[in-house]
Coordinates of C-alpha atoms in Angstrom, one line a residue:
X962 CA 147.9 156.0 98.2
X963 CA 144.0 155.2 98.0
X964 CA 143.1 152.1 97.9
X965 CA 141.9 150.7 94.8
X966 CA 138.6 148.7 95.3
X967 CA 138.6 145.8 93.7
X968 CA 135.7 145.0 91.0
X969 CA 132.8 143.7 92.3
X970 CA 131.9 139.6 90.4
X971 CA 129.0 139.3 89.2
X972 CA 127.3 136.6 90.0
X973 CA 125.5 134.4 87.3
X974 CA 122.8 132.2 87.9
X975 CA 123.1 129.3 85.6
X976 CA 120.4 128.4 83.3
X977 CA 118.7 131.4 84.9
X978 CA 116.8 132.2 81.6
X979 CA 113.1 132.0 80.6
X980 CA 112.2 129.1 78.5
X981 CA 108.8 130.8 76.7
X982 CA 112.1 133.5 75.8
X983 CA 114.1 131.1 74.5
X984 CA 111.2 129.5 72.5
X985 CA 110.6 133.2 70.7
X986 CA 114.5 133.3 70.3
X987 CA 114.9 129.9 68.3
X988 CA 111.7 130.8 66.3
X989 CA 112.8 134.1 65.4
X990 CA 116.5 133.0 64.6
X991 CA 115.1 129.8 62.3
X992 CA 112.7 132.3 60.4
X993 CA 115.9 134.2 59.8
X994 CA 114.1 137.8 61.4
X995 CA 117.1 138.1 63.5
X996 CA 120.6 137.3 63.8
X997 CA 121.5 135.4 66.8
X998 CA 123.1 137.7 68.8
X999 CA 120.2 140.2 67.9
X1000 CA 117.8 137.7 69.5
X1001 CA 119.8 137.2 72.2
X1002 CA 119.7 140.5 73.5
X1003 CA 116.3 141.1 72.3
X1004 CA 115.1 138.1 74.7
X1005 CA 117.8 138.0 77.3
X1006 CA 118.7 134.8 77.0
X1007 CA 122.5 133.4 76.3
X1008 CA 124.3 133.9 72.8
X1009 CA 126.0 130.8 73.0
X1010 CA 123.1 129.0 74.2
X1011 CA 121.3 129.8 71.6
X1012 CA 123.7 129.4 69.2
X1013 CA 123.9 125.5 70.2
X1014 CA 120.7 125.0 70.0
X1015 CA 119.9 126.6 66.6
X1016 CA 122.8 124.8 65.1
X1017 CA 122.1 121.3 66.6
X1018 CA 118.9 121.5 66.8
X1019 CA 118.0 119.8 69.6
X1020 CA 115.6 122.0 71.5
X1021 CA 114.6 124.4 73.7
X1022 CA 114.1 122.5 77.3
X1023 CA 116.3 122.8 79.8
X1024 CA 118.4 120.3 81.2
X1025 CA 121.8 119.1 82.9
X1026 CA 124.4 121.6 82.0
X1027 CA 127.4 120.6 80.4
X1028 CA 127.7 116.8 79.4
X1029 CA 126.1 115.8 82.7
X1030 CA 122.6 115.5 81.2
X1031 CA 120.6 112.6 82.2
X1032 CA 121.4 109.6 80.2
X1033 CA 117.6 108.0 80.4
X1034 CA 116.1 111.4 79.9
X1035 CA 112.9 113.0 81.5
X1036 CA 110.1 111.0 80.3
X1037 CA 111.9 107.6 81.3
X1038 CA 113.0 108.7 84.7
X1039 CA 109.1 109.4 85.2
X1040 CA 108.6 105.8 84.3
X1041 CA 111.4 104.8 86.4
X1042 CA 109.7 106.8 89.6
X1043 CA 106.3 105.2 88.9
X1044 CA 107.9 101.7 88.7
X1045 CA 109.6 102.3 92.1
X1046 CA 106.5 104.0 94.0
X1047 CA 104.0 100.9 92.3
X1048 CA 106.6 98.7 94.1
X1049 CA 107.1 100.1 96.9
X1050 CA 103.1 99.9 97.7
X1051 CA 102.8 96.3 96.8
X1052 CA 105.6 95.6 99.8
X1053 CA 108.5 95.0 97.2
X1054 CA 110.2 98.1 97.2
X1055 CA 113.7 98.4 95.6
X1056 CA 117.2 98.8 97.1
X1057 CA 119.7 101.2 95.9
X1058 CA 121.1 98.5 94.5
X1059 CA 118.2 97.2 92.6
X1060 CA 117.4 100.5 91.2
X1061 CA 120.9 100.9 89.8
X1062 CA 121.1 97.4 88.4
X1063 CA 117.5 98.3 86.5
X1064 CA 118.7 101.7 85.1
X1065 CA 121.5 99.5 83.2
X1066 CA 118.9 96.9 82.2
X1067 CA 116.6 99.7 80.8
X1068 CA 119.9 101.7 79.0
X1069 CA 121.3 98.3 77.1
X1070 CA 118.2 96.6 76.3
X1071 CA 117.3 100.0 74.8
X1072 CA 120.2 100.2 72.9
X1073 CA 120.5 104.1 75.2
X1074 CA 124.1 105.7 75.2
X1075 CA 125.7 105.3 78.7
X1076 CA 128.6 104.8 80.7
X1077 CA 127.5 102.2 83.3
X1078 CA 129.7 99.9 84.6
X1079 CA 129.3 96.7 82.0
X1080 CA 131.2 94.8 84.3
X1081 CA 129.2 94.8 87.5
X1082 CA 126.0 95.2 85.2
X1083 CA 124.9 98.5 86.8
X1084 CA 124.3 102.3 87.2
X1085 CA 127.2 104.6 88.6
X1086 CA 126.4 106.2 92.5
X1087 CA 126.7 109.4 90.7
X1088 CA 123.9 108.4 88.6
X1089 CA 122.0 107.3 91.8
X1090 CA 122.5 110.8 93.2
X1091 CA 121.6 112.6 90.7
X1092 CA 118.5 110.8 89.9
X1093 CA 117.7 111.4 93.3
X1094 CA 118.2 114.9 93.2
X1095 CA 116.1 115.1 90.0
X1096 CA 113.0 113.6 91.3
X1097 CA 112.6 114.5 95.4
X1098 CA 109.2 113.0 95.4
X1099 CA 111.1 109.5 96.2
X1100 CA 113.3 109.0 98.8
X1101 CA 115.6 106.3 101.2
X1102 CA 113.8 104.7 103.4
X1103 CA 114.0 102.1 106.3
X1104 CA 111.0 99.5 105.9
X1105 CA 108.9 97.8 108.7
X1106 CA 108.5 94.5 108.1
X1107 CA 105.4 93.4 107.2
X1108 CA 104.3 89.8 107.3
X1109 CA 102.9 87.9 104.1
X1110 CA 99.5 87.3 106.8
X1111 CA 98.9 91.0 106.9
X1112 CA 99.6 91.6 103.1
X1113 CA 96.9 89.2 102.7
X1114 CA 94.5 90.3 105.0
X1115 CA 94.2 93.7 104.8
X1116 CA 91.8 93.7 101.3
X1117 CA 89.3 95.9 100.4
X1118 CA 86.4 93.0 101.0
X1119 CA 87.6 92.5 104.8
X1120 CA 87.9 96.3 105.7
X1121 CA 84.6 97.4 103.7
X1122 CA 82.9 94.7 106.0
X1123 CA 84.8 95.4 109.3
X1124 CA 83.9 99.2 108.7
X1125 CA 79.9 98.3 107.9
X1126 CA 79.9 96.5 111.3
X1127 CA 81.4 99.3 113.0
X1128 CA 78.7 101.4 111.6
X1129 CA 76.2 99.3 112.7
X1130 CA 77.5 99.2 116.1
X1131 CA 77.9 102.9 116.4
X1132 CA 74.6 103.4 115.3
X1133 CA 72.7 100.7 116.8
X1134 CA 74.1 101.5 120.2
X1135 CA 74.4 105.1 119.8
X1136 CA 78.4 105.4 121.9
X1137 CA 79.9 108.7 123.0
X1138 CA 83.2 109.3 121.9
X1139 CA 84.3 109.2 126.0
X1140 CA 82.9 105.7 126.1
X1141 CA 85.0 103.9 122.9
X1142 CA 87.9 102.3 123.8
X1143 CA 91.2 99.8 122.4
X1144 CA 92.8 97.8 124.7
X1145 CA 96.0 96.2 123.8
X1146 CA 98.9 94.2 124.8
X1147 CA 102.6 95.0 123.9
X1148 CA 106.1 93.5 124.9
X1149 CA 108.9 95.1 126.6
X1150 CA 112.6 94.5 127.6
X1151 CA 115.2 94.9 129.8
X1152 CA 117.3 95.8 126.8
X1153 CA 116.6 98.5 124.1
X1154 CA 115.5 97.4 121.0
X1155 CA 117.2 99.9 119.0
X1156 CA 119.6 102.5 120.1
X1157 CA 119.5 105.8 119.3
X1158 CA 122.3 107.3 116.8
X1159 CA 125.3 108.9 118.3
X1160 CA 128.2 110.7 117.2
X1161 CA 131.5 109.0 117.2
X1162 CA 135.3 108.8 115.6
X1163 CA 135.2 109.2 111.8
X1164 CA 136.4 106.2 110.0
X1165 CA 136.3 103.3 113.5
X1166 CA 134.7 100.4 112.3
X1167 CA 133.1 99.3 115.4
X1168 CA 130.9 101.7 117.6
X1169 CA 129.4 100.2 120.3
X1170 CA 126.4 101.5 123.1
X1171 CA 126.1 100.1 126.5
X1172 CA 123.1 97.8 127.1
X1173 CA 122.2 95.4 130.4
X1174 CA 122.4 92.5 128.7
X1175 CA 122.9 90.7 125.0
X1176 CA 119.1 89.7 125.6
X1177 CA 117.2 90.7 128.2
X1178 CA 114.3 89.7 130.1
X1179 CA 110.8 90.4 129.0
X1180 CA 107.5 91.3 130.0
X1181 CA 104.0 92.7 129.2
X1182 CA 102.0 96.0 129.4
X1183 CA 98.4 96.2 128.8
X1184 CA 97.2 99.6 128.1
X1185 CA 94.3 101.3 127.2
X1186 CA 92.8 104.3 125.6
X1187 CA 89.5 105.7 124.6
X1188 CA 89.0 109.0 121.7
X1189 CA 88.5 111.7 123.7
X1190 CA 92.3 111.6 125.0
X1191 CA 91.5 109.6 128.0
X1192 CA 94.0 106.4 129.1
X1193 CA 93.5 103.7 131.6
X1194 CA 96.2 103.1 133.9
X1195 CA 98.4 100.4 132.6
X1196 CA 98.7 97.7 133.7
X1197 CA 102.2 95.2 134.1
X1198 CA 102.4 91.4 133.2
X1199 CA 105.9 89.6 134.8
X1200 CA 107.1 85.9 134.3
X1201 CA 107.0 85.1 137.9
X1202 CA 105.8 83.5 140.3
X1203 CA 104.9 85.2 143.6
X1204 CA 104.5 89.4 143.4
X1205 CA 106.9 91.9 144.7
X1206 CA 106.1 95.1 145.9
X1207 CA 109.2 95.8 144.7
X1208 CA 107.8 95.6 141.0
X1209 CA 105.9 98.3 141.0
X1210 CA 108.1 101.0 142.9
X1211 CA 108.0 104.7 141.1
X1212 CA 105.6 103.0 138.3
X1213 CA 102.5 105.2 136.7
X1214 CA 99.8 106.0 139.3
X1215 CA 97.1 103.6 139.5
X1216 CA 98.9 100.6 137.9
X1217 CA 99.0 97.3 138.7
X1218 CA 100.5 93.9 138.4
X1219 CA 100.3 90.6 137.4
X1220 CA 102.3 87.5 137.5
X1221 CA 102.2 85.1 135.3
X1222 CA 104.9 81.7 134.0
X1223 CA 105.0 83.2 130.7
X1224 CA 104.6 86.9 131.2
X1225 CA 101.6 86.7 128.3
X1226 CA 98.5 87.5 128.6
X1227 CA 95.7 84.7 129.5
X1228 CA 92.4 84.0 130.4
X1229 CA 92.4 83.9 134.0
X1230 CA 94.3 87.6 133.6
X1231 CA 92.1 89.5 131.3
X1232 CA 89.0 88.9 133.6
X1233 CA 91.2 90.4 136.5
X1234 CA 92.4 93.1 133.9
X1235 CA 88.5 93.3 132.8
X1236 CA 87.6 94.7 136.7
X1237 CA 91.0 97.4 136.4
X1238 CA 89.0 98.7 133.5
X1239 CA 85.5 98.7 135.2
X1240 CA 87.0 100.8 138.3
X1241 CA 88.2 103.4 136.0
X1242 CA 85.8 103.3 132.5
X1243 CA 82.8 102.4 134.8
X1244 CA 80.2 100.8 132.2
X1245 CA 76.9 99.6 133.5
X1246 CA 74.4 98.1 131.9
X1247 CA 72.8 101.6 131.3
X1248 CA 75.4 103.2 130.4
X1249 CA 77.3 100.8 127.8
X1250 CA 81.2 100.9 126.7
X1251 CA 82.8 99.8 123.5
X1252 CA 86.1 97.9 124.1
X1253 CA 87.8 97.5 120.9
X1254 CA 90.4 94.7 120.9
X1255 CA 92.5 92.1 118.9
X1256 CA 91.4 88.9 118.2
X1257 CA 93.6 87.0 120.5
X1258 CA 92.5 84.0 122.4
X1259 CA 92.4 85.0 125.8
X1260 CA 89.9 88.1 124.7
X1261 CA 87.4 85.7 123.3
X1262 CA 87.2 83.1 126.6
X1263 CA 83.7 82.2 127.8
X1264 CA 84.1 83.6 131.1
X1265 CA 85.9 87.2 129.8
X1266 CA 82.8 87.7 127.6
X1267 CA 80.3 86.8 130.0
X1268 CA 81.7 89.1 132.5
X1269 CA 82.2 91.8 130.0
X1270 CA 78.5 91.1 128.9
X1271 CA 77.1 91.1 132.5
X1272 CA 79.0 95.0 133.2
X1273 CA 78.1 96.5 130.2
X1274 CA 81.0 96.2 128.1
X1275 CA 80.7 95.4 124.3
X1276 CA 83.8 93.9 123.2
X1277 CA 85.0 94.1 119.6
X1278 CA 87.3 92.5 118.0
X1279 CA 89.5 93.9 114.8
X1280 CA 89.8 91.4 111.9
X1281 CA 92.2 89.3 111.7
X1282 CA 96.1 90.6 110.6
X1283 CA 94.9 94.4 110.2
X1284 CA 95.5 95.6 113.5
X1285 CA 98.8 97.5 112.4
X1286 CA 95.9 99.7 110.3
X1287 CA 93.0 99.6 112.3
X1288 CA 93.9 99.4 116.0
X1289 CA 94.5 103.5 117.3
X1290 CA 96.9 101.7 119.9
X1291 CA 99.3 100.2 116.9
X1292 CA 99.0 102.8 114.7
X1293 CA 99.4 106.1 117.2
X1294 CA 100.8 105.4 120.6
X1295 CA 102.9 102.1 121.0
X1296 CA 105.2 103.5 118.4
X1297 CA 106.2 106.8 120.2
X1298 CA 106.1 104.8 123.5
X1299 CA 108.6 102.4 122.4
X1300 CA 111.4 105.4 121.3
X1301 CA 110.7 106.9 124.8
X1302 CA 110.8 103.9 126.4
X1303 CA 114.6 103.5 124.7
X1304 CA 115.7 106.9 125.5
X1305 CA 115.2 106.2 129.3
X1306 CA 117.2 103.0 129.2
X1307 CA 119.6 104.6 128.2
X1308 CA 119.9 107.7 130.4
X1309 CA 119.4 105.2 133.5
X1310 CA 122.2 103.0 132.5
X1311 CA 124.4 106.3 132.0
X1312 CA 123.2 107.7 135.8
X1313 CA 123.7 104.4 137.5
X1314 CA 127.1 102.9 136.2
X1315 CA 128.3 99.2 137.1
X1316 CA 124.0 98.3 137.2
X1317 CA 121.7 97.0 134.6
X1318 CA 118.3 97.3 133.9
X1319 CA 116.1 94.2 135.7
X1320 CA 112.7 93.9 136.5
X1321 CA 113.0 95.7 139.5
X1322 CA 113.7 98.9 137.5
X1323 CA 111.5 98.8 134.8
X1324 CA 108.4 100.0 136.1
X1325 CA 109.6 103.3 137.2
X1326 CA 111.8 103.7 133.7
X1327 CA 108.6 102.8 132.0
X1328 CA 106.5 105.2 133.7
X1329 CA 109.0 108.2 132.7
X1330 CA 108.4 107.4 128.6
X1331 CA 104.9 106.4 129.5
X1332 CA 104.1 110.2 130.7
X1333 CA 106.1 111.3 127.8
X1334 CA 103.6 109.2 125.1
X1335 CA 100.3 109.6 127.2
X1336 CA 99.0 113.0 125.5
X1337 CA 95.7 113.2 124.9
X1338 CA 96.4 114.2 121.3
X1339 CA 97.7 111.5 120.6
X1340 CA 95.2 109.4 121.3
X1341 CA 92.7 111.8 119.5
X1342 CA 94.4 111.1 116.1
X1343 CA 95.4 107.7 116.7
X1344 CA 91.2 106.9 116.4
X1345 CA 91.2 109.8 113.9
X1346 CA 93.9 108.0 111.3
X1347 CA 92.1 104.4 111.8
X1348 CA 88.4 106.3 110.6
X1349 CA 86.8 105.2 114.3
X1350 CA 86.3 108.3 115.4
X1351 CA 85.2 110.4 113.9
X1352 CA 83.6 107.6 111.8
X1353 CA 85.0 107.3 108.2
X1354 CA 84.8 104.5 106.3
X1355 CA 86.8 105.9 103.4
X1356 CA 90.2 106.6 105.2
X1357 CA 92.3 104.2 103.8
X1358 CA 93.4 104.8 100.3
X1359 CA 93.4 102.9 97.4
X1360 CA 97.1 102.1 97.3
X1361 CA 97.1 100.6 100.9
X1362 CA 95.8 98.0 99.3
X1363 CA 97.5 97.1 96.5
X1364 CA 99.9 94.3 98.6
X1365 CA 96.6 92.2 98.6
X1366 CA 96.0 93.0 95.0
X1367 CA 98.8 91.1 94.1
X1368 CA 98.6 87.9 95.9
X1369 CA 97.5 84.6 94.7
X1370 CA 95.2 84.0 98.4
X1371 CA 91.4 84.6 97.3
X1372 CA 89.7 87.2 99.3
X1373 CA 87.6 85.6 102.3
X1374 CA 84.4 85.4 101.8
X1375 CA 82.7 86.2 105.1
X1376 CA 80.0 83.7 106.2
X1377 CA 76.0 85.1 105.6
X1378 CA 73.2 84.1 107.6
X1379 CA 70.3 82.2 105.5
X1380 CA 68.0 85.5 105.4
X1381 CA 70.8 87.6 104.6
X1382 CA 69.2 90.0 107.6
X1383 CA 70.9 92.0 109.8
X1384 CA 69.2 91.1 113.2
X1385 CA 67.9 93.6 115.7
X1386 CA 69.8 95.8 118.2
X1387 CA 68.5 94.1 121.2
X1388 CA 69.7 90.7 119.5
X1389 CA 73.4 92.0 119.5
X1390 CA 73.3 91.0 116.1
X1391 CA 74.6 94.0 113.9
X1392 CA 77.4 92.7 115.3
X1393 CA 79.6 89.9 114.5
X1394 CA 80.9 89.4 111.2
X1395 CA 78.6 86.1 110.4
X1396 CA 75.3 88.6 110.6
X1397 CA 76.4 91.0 107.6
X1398 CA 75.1 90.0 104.5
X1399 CA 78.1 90.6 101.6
X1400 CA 77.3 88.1 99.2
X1401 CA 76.6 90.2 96.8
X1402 CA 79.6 92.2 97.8
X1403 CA 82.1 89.3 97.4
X1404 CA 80.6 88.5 94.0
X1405 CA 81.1 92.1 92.8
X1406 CA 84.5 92.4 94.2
X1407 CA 85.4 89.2 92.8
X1408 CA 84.6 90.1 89.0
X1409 CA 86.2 93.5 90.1
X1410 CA 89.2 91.5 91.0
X1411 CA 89.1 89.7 87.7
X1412 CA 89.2 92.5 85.6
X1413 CA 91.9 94.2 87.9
X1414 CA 94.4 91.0 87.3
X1415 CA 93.5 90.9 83.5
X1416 CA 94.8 94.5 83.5
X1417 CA 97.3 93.8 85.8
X1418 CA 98.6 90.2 83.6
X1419 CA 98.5 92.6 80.4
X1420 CA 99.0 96.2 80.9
X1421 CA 98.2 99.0 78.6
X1422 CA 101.5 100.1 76.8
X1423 CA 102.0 103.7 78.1
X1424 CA 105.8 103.6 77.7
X1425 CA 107.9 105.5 75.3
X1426 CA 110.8 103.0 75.3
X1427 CA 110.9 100.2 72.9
X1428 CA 111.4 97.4 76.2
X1429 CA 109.2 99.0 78.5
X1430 CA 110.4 98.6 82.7
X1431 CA 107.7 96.5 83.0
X1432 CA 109.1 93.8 80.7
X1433 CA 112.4 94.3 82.6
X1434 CA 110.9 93.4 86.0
X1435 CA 107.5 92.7 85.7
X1436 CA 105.0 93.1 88.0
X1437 CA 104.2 89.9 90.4
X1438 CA 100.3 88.8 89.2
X1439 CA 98.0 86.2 90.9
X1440 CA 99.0 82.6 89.8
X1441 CA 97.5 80.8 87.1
X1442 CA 96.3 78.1 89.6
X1443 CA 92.5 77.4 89.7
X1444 CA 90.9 79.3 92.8
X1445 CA 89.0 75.6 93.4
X1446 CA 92.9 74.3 93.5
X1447 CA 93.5 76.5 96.3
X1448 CA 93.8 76.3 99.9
X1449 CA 92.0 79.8 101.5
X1450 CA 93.3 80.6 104.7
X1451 CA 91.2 80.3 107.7
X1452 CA 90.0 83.5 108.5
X1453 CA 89.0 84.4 112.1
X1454 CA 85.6 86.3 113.2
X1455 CA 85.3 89.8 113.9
X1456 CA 83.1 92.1 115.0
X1457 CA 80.7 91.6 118.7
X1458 CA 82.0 88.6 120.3
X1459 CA 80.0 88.5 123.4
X1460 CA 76.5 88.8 122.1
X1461 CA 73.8 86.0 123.2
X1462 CA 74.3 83.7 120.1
X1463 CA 78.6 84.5 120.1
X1464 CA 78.7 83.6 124.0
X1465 CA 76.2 80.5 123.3
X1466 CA 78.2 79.0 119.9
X1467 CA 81.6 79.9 122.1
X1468 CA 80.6 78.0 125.3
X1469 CA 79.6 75.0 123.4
X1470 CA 83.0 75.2 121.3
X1471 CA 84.4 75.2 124.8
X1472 CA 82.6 72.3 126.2
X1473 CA 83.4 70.4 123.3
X1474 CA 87.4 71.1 123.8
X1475 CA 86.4 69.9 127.3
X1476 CA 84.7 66.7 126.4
X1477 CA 87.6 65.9 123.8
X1478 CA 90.6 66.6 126.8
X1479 CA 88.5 64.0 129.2
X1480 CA 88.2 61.7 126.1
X1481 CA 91.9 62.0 126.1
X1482 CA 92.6 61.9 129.4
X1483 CA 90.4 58.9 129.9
X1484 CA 92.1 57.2 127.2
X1485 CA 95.7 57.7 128.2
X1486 CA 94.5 56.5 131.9
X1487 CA 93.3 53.2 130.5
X1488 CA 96.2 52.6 128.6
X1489 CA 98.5 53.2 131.8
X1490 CA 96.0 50.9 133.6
X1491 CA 96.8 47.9 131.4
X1492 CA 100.2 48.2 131.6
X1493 CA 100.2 48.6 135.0
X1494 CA 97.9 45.0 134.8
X1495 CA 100.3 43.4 132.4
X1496 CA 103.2 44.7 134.7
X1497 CA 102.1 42.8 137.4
X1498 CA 100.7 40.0 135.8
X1499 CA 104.0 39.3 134.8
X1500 CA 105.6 40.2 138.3
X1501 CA 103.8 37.5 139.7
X1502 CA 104.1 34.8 137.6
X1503 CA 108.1 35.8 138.1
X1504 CA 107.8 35.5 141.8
X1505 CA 105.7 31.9 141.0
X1506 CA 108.2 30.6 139.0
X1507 CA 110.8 31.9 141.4
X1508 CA 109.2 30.0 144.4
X1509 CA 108.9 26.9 142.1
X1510 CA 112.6 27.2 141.6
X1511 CA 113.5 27.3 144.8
X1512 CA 111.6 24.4 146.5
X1513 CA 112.9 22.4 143.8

């Protein structure tokens, strides 16, 4: 017998109809020109459909299908996105928790049909999905920590004035791309940070990765790149002693090595590090180079910037708390280095069972993610991202600054020089961030700033419900304490640090630390000295009264 072939489903896409056709459809069937069937084959769209939407009258957009429509609807799940994203921004970005806790809040106090959980005070994970799956523009993610410092710091005043400096230097000293540089410090481990992901047993509760150590031992590498892809070797910082030669086995070609108690970078280091960057940069007095660097305290020592002054170097430093913005090594290269660097840890400690990574090992494991990282691309868009070079001013968006928006520090003002002048070229004065005149900058930004927080203290109503998210969880706003009431924080310098006047007003900060440790040395000396004389004041009138004693 043939065989009989078995019918062929059709397949049915589901809410596959054209909403302008359904529009025509419900017009057509309310005006009584057609029946409803009539219209539904005249427009191709679905009888019953239709029919439920003429009879209930509830509309023509499409939605959930079934009884799984969204119980917030369309317009307050946009709200609900912007809330989140205007969060997220200002650094206080919500959990999966937090979201599902504040789609309850925003159901009862809006009196909206649901079927939350009224127990535990929050929305269903099916809920959570599907909102997800509604509005792909936000998704989970893991969050770098950022410190309160940096929130603070990184303002629209501070950048606008780092950037006009950077201009000014650019300009006044006229740099190739081959000769701008950033020079940074990082810290490493004998033990991976964070291991990779791997695949294991469904359902175990423990997984566990092999690592040398619970905590292992540390150390430093300085490196250094410039933005035409170039990178200086690195160079190694260990908490020892004496040197090895050991150290330095299999480790990039022309490194080198410190030692050092701490395994931090200091004074007496970076002039040594200053002449591994001379062999290879080579800056002259002719031909000048521009060392970008943080603002750290052994970068800023008389003797560094004298050096660096005497060889042609122009060192400048970032402002304070921004370097994880403005700094091409933070923001394009340590990153990928550090997830190499993990990798290899792990592959050695699987090709050399029963050992564990010391310091003996970690140059040539370094040196492996190190020629992984070290692409010249890289460092191309690292100084491209941070607007150095090429030179734009107006790469950071507005909402990368809307954590400093929100906080109740004022903005620092940044000292100005009587004249309000920027000083010559020669002078090295364009420079340093005590030689830019922004006082009328700082006033403008500050009434700017007013206004902003009177908007912010007392927004516009845009919402369609009748408790708005904002009067849920509002928005933190800058305290109502008087700006003379508060304490700024200190704010450190940037810009040229080893012109003629920096180098002059640092050496005499210098000597002054100098004359205060003698002052204090000289005091604690004295004091020692006179109980030393009362000591033996009264030793001797013991041994007097002893001999007295005795002849007696």
């Amino acid at each position: 017998m043939p065989k009989v072939q078995k019918a062929k489903r059709c397949k049915v896409i589901r809410q596959g109809w054209n909403e302008a056709n359904m529009c025509e459809a419900i017009k057509n069937v309310q005006e009584k020109k057609m029946g409803w069937k009539l219209a539904a084959r005249t427009f191709n769209v679905p009888a019953t459909t239709l029919r439920r939407r003429v009879n209930k009258n509830i509309g023509h957009k499409k939605g959930d299908l079934g009884g799984c429509r969204p119980v917030l609807g369309s317009d307050v799940e946009k709200e609900l996105v912007a809330h989140i994203t205007n969060k997220e921004t200002q650094f206080l970005g919500l959990s999966t928790t937090d979201v599902r806790a504040l789609a309850y809040q925003i159901a009862k106090r809006n009196d909206i049909p649901n079927k939350f959980n009224n127990e535990r005070e929050m929305a269903g994970w099916a809920w959570l999905h599907s909102f997800l799956h509604r509005n792909p523009e936000i998704i989970l993610r893991v969050p770098e920590n950022t410190s309160a410092a940096r929130a603070q710091a990184f303002n629209k005043v501070n950048i606008m004035a780092y950037f006009k400096l950077l201009e000014n230097c650019l300009i006044a000293y006229n740099f190739s791309p081959e000769n701008i540089y950033n020079m940074d410090e990082s810290g490493y481990s004998t033990v991976q940070t964070k291991p990779d992901k791997i695949y294991a047993t469904k359902g175990r509760k423990q997984v566990g990765v092999l690592s040398s150590a619970e905590r292992g031992q540390h150390y430093t590498v300085v490196c250094a790149i410039n933005a035409v892809g170039s990178f200086i070797p690195p160079a190694f910082i260990f908490p020892r002693k004496n040197m090895k030669p050991e150290l330095m086995d299999n480790s990039p070609a022309g490194s080198i090595c410190f030692c050092q108690d701490s395994g931090y970078m200091t004074a007496e280091l970076m002039i040594k590090w200053l002449d591994h960057f001379i062999r290879f940069a080579k800056p002259s007095p002719e031909n000048k180079v521009l060392l970008l660097l943080d603002g750290h305290a052994s970068h800023k020592n008389f003797n560094v910037l004298q050096k660096a002054k005497e060889n042609g170097i122009i060192l400048f430093i970032f402002p304070a708390h921004c370097t994880h913005r403005c700094q091409p090594l933070d923001v394009g290269f340590f990153g990928p280095l550090q997830v190499y660097y993990n990798q290899q840890i792990r592959l050695w400690l699987n090709s050399h069972p029963g050992r564990v990574v010391t310091h003996l090992q970690v140059a040539q494991i370094f040196n492996e993610a190190y020629l992984k990282a070290a692409m010249p691309g890289t460092a191309i868009k690292a100084f491209k991202v941070t607007g150095i070079h090429p030179f734009n001013a107006n790469i950071f968006e507005d909402w990368m600054f809307a954590p400093a928006e929100i906080t109740n520090k004022p903005l620092s003002k940044i000292p100005v020089e009587n004249n309000g002048t920027v000083p010559s070229a020669e002078e090295h004065g364009p420079l340093s961030s005590n030689a830019l005149s922004v006082k009328s900058m700082n006033q403008s930004n500050s009434n700017k700033n007013t206004e902003e927080q009177k908007l912010i203290a007392s927004p516009k109503r845009t919402s369609k419900l009748s408790v708005s998210i904002e009067e849920i969880t509002a928005l933190p706003t800058t305290s109502d304490v008087p700006v003379s009431m508060r304490k700024p924080r200190k704010k450190g310098k940037f810009g040229i640090v080893n012109s003629t006047p920096e180098i002059e007003v640092i050496k005499a900060a210098e000597n002054e630390k100098l004359e205060k440790q003698r002052a204090k040395l000289a005091r604690a000396a004295k004091k020692k000295l006179k109980l030393l004389k009362n000591h033996l004041t009264k030793r001797i009138c013991q041994c007097a009264i002893k001999k007295m004693m005795t002849k007696t």
